[in-house]
PDB file of C-alpha atoms and ligand atoms in Angstrom:
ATOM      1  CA  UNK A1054       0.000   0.000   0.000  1.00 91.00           C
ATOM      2  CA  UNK A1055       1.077   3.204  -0.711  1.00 96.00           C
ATOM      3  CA  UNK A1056       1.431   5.698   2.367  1.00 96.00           C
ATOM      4  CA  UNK A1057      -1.383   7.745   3.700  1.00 97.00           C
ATOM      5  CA  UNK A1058      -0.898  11.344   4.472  1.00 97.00           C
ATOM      6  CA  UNK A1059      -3.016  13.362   6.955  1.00 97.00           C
ATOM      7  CA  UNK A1060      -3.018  17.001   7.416  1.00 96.00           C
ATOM      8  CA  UNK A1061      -4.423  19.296  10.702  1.00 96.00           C
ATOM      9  CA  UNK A1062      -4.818  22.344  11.594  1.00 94.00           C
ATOM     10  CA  UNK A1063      -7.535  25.158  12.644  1.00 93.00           C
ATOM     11  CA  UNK A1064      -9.325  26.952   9.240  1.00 90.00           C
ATOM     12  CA  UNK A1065      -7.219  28.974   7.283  1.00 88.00           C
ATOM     13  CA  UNK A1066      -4.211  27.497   8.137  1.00 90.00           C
ATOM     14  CA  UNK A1067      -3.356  26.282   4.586  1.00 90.00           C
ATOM     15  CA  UNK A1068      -4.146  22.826   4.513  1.00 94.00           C
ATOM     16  CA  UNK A1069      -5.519  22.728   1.246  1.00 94.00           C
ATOM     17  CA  UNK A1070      -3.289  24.958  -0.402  1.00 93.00           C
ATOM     18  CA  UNK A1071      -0.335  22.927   0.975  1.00 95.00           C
ATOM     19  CA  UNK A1072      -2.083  20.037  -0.064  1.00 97.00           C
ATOM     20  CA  UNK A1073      -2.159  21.472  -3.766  1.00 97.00           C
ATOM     21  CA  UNK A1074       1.259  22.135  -3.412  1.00 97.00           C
ATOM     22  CA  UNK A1075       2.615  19.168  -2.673  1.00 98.00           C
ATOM     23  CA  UNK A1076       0.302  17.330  -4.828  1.00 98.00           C
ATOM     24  CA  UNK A1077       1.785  18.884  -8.152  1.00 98.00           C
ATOM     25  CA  UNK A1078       5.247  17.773  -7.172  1.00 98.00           C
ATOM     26  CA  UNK A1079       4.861  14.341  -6.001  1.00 98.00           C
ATOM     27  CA  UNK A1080       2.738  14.128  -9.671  1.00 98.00           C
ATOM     28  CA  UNK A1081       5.952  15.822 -11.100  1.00 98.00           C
ATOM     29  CA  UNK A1082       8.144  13.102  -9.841  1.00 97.00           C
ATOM     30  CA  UNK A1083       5.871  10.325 -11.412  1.00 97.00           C
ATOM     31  CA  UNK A1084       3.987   9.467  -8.119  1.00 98.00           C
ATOM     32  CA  UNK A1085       0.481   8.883  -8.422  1.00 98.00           C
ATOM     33  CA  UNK A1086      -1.593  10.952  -5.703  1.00 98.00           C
ATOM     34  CA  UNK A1087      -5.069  11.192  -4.534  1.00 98.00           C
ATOM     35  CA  UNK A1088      -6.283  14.204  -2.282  1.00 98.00           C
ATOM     36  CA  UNK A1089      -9.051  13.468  -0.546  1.00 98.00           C
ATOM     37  CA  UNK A1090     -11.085  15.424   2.818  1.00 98.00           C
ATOM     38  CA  UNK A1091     -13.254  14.995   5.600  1.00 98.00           C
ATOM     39  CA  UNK A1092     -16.308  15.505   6.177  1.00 98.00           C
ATOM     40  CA  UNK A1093     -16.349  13.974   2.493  1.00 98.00           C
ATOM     41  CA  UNK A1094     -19.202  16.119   1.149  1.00 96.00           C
ATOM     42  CA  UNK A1095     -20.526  12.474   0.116  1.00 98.00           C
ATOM     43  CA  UNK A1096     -22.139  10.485   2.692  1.00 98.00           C
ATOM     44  CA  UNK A1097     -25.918  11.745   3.713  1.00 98.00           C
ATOM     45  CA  UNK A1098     -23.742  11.679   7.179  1.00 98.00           C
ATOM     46  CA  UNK A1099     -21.142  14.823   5.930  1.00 98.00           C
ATOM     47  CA  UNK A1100     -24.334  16.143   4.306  1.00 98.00           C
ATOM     48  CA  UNK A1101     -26.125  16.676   7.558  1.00 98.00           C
ATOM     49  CA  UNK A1102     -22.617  18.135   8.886  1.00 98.00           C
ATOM     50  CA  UNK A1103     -22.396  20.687   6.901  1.00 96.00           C
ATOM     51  CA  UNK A1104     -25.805  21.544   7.817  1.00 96.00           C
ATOM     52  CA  UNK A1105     -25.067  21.833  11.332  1.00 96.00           C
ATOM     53  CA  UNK A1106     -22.124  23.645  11.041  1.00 94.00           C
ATOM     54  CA  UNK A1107     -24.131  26.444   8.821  1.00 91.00           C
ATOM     55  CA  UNK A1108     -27.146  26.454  11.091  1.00 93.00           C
ATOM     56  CA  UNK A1109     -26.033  26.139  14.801  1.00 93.00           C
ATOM     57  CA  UNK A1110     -24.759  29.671  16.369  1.00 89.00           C
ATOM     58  CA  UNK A1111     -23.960  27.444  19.614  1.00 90.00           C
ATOM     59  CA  UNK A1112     -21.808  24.303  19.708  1.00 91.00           C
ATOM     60  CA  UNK A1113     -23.423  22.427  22.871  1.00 92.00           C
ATOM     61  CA  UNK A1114     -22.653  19.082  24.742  1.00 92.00           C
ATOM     62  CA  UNK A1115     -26.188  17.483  22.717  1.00 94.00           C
ATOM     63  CA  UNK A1116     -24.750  19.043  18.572  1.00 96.00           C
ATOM     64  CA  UNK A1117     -20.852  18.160  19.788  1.00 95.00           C
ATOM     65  CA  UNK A1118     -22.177  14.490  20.886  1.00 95.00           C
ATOM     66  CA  UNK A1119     -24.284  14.160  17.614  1.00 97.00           C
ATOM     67  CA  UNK A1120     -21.412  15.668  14.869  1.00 98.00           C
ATOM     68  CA  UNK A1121     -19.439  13.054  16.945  1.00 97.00           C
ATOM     69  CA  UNK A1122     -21.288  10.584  15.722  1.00 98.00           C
ATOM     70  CA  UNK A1123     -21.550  11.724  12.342  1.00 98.00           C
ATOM     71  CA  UNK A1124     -17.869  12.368  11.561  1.00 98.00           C
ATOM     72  CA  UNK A1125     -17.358   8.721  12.866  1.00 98.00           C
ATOM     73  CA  UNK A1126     -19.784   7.219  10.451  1.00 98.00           C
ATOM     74  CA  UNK A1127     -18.451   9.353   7.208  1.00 98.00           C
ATOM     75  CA  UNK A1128     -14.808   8.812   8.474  1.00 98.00           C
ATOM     76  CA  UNK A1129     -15.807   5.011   7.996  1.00 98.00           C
ATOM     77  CA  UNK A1130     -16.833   5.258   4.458  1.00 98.00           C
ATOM     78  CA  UNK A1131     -14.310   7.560   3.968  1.00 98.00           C
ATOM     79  CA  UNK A1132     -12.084   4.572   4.825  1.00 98.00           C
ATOM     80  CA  UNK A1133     -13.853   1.921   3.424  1.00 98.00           C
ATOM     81  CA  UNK A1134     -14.425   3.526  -0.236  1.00 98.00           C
ATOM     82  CA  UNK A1135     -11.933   5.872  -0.712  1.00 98.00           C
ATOM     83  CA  UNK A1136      -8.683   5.538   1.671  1.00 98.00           C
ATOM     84  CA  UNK A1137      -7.850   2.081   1.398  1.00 98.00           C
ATOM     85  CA  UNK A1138      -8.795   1.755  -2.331  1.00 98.00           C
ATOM     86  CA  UNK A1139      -6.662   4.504  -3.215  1.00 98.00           C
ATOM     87  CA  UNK A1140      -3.810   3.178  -1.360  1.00 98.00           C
ATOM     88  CA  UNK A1141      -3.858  -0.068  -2.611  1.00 98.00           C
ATOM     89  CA  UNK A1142      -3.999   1.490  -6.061  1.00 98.00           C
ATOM     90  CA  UNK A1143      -1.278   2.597  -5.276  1.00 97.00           C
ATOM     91  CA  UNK A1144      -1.883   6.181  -4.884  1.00 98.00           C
ATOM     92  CA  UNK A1145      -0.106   8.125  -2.043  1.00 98.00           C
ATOM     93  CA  UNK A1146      -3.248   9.533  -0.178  1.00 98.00           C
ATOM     94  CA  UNK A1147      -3.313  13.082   0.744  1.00 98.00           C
ATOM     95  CA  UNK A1148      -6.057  14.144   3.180  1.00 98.00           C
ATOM     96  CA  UNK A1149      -7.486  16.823   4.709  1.00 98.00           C
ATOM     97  CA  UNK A1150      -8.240  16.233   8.097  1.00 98.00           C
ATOM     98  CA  UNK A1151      -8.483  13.319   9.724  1.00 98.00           C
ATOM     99  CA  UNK A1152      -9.760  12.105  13.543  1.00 98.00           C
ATOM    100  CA  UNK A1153      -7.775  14.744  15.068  1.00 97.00           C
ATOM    101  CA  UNK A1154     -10.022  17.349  13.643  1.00 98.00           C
ATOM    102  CA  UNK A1155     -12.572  15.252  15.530  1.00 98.00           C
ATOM    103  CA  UNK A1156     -10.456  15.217  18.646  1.00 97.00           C
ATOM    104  CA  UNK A1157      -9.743  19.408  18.836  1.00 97.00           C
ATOM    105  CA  UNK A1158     -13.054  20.385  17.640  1.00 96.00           C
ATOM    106  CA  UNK A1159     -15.273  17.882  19.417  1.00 96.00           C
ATOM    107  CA  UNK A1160     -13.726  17.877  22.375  1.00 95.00           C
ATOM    108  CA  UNK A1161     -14.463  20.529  25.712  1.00 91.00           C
ATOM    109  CA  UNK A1162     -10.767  19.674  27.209  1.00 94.00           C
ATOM    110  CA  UNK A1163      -8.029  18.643  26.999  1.00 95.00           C
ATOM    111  CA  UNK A1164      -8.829  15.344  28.783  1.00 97.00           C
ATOM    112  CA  UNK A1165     -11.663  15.195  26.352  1.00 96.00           C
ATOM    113  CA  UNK A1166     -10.064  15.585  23.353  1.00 97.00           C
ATOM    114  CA  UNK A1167      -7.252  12.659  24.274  1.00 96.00           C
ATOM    115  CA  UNK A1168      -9.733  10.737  25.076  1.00 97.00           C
ATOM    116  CA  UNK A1169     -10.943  10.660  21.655  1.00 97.00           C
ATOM    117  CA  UNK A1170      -7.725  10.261  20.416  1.00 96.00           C
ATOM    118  CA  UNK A1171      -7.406   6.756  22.243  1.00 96.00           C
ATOM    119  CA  UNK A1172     -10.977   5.630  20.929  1.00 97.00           C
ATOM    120  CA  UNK A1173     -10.093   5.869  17.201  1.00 97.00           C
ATOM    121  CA  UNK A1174      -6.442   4.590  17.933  1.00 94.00           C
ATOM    122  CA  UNK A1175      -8.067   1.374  19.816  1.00 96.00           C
ATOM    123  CA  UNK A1176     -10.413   0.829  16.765  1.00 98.00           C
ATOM    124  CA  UNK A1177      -9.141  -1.406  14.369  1.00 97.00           C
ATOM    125  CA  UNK A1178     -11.174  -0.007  11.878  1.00 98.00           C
ATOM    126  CA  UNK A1179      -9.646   3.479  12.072  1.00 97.00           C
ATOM    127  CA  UNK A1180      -6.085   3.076   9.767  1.00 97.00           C
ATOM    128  CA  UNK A1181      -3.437   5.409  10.869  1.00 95.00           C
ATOM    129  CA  UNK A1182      -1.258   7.974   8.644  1.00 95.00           C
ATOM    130  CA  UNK A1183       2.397   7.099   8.139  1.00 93.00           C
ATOM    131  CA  UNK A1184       2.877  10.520   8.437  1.00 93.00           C
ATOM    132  CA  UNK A1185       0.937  13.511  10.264  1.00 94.00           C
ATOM    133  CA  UNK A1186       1.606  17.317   8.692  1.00 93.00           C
ATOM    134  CA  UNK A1187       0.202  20.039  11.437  1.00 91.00           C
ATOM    135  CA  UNK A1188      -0.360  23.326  10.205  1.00 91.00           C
ATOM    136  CA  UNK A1189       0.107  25.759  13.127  1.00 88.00           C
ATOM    137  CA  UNK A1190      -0.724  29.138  11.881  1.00 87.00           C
ATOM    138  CA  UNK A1191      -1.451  32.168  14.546  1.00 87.00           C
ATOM    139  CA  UNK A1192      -5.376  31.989  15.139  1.00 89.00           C
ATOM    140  CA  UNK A1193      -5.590  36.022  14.118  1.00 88.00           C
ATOM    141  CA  UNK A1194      -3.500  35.093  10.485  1.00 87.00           C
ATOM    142  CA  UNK A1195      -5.589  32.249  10.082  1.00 88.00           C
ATOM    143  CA  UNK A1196      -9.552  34.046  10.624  1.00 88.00           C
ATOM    144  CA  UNK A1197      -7.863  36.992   8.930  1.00 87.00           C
ATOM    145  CA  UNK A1198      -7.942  34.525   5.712  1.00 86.00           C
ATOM    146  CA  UNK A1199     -10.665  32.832   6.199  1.00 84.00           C
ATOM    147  CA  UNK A1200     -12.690  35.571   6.117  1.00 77.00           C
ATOM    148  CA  UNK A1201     -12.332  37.129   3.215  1.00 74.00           C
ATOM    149  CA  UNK A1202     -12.608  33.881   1.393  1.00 71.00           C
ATOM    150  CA  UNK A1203     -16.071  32.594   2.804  1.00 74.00           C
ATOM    151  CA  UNK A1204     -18.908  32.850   5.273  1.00 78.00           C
ATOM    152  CA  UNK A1205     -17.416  31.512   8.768  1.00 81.00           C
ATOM    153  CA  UNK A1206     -18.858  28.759   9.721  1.00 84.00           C
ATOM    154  CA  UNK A1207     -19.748  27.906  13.991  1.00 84.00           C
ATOM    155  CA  UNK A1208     -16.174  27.412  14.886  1.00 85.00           C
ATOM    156  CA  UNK A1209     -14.795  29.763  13.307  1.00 82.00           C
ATOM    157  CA  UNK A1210     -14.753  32.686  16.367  1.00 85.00           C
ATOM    158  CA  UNK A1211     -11.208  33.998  18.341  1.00 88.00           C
ATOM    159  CA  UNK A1212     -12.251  32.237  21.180  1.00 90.00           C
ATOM    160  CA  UNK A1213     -13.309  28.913  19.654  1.00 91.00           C
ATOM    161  CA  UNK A1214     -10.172  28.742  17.439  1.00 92.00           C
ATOM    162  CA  UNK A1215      -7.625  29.600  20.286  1.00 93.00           C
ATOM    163  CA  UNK A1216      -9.445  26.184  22.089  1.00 95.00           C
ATOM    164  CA  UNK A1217      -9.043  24.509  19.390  1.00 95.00           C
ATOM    165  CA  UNK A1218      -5.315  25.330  18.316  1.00 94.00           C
ATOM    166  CA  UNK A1219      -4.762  24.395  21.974  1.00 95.00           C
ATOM    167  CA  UNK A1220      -6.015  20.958  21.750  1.00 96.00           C
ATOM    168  CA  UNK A1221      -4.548  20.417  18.730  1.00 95.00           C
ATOM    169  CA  UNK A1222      -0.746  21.542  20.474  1.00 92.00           C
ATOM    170  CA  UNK A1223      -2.208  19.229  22.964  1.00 94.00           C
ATOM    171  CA  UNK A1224      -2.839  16.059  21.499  1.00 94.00           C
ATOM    172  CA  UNK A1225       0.282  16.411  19.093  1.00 91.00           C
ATOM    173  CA  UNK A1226       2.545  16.814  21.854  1.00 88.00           C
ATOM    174  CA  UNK A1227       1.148  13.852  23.664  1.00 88.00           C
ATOM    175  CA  UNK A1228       0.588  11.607  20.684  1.00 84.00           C
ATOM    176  CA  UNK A1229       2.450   7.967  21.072  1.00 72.00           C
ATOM    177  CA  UNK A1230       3.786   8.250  17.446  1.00 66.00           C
ATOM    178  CA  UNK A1231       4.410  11.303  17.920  1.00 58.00           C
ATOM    179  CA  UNK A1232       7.535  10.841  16.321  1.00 59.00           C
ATOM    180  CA  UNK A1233       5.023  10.644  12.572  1.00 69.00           C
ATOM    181  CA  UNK A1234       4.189  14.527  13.369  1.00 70.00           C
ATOM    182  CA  UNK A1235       5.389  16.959  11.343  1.00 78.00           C
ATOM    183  CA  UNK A1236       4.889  20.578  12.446  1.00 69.00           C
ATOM    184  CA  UNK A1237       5.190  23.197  10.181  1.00 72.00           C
ATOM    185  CA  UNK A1238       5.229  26.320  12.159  1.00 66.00           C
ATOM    186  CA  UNK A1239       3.355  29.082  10.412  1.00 60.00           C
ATOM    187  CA  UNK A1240       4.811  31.961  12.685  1.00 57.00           C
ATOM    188  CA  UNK A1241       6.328  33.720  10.004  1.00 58.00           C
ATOM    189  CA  UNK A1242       2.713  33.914   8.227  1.00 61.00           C
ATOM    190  CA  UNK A1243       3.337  32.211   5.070  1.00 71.00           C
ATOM    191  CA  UNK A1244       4.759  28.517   3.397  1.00 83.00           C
ATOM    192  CA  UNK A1245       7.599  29.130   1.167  1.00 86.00           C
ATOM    193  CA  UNK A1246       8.374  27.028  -1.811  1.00 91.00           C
ATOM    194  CA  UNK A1247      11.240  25.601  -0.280  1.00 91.00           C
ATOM    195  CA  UNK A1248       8.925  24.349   2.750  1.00 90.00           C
ATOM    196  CA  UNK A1249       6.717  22.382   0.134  1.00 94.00           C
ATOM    197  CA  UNK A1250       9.525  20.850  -1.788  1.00 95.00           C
ATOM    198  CA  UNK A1251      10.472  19.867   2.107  1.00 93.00           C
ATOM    199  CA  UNK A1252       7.460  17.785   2.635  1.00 94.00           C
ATOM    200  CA  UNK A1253       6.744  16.513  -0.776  1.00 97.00           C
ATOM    201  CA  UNK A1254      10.565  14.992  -0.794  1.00 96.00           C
ATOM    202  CA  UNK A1255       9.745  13.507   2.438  1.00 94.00           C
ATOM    203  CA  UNK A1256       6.636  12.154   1.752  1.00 96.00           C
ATOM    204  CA  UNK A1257       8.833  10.822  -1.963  1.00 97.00           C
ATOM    205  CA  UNK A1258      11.047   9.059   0.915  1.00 96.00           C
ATOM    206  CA  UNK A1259       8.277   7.349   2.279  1.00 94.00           C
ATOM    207  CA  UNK A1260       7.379   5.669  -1.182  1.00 96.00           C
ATOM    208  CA  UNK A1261      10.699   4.606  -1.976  1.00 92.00           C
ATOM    209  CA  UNK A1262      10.690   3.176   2.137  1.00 92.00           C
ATOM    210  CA  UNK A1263       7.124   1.373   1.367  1.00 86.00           C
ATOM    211  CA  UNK A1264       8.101  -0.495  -2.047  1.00 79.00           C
ATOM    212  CA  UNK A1265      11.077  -2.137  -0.512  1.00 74.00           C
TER     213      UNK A1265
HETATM  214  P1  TYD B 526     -13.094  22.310   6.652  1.00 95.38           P
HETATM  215  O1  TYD B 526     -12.215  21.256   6.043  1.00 95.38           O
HETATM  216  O2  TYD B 526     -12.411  23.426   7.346  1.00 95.38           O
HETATM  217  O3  TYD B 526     -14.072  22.851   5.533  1.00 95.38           O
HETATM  218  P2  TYD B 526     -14.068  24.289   4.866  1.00 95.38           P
HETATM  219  O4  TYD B 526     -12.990  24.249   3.841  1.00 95.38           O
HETATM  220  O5  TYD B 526     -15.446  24.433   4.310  1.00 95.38           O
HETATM  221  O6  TYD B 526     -13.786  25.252   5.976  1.00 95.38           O
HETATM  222  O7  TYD B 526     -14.058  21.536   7.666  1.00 95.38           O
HETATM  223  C1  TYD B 526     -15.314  22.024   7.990  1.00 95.38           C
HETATM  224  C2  TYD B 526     -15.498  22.189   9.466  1.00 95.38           C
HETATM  225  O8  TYD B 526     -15.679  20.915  10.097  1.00 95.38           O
HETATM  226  C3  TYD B 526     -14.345  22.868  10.171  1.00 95.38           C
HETATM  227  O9  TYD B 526     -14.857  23.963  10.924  1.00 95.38           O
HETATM  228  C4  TYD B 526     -13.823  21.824  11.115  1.00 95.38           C
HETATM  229  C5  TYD B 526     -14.972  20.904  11.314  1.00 95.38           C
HETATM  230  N1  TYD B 526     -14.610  19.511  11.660  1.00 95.38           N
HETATM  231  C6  TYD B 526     -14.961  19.006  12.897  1.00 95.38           C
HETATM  232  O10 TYD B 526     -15.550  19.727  13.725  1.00 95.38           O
HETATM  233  N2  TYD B 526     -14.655  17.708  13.208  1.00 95.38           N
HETATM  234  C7  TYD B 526     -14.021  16.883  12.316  1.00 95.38           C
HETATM  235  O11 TYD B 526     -13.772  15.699  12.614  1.00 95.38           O
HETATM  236  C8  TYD B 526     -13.672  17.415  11.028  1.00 95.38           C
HETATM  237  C9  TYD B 526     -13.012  16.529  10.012  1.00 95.38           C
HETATM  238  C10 TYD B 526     -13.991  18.739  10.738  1.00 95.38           C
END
């Protein structure tokens, strides 16, 4: 199988464009890629998501339990149809956002949000990335470009992001393979050319690694 790639961070921190990015030059150096995301935009579950997200103006314990659920069941199809089929096509997967997106936004602490973490690592349904690229971009930089791209959806507030980007340090830092984690730290504001031929020669590496 070819290796699967999973990228995280808050909105507007780039992971699509760096996605895009790196995308073009693993295609450039003859490796087949396919970028996927979650929620997948095609399970009725991601459907009812996205309605959520656009209709709720508060996040509480009963709509966090519920998207729970939801995200689980199109992360499983996700899985099931696309992920693994792709992979053993051997296409390097590239997606955007994974259970750790679950984890940070679902979560209301820290304790929470690990504990989350631990339920889709003990499921032997959930694969896991070979590698894990973090995208940790400055809340203010990050709603500064979301907004004048889109309408903001529930999350995406100061306060809710700052919670967020602090679960997300969280769980990285106490992640068991944590060794997988790349973090690209956005504190100079933007990715440079240099930092995506960075990851898409690592991520090169790891093909050459998995056909051995
Ligand atoms: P996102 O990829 O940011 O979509 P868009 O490009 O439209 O902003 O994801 C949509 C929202 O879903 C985002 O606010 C984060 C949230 N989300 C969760 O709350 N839990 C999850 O498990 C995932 C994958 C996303």
């Amino acid at each position: 199988m070819a290796p699967f790639i999973v990228f995280e961070g808050i909105d507007g921190s780039g992971k699509s464009t760096t996605i895009h990015e790196i995308s073009q030059r693993l295609s450039a150096r003859g490796i087949a890629v396919e970028s996927l995301r979650e929620p997948t935009e095609k399970t009725d579950a991601s459907r009812e998501i996205r309605r959520i997200l656009r209709t709720v103006r508060e996040v509480t314990p009963q709509i966090s339990k519920e998207l729970l659920d939801l995200f689980f069941i199109d992360r499983l199809w996700d899985i099931n149809n696309q992920i693994i089929p792709s992979l053993r096509a051997g296409k390097v997967v590239l997606l955007d956002r994974y259970f750790f997106s679950t984890a940070a936004y679902q979560a209301d602490s820290d304790a929470r949000a690990h504990e989350i973490v631990a339920t889709y690592l003990a499921d032997d349904r959930i694969i896991l990335p070979e590698l894990i690229i973090f995208l940790n971009l400055p809340v203010d930089e990050a709603l500064r470009r979301v907004g004048t791209r889109r309408e903001l959806d529930v999350f995406e507030t100061e306060t809710r992001l700052n919670a967020i980007a602090a679960r997300y340090n969280s769980i990285f830092s106490a992640l068991p393979q944590h060794k997988k984690t790349v973090a690209v730290d956005e504190r100079r504001g933007v990715l440079t050319a240099q930092d995506f031929e960075e990851l898409s020669a690592r991520i090169a590496a790891l093909v050459v690694a998995q056909k051995k």
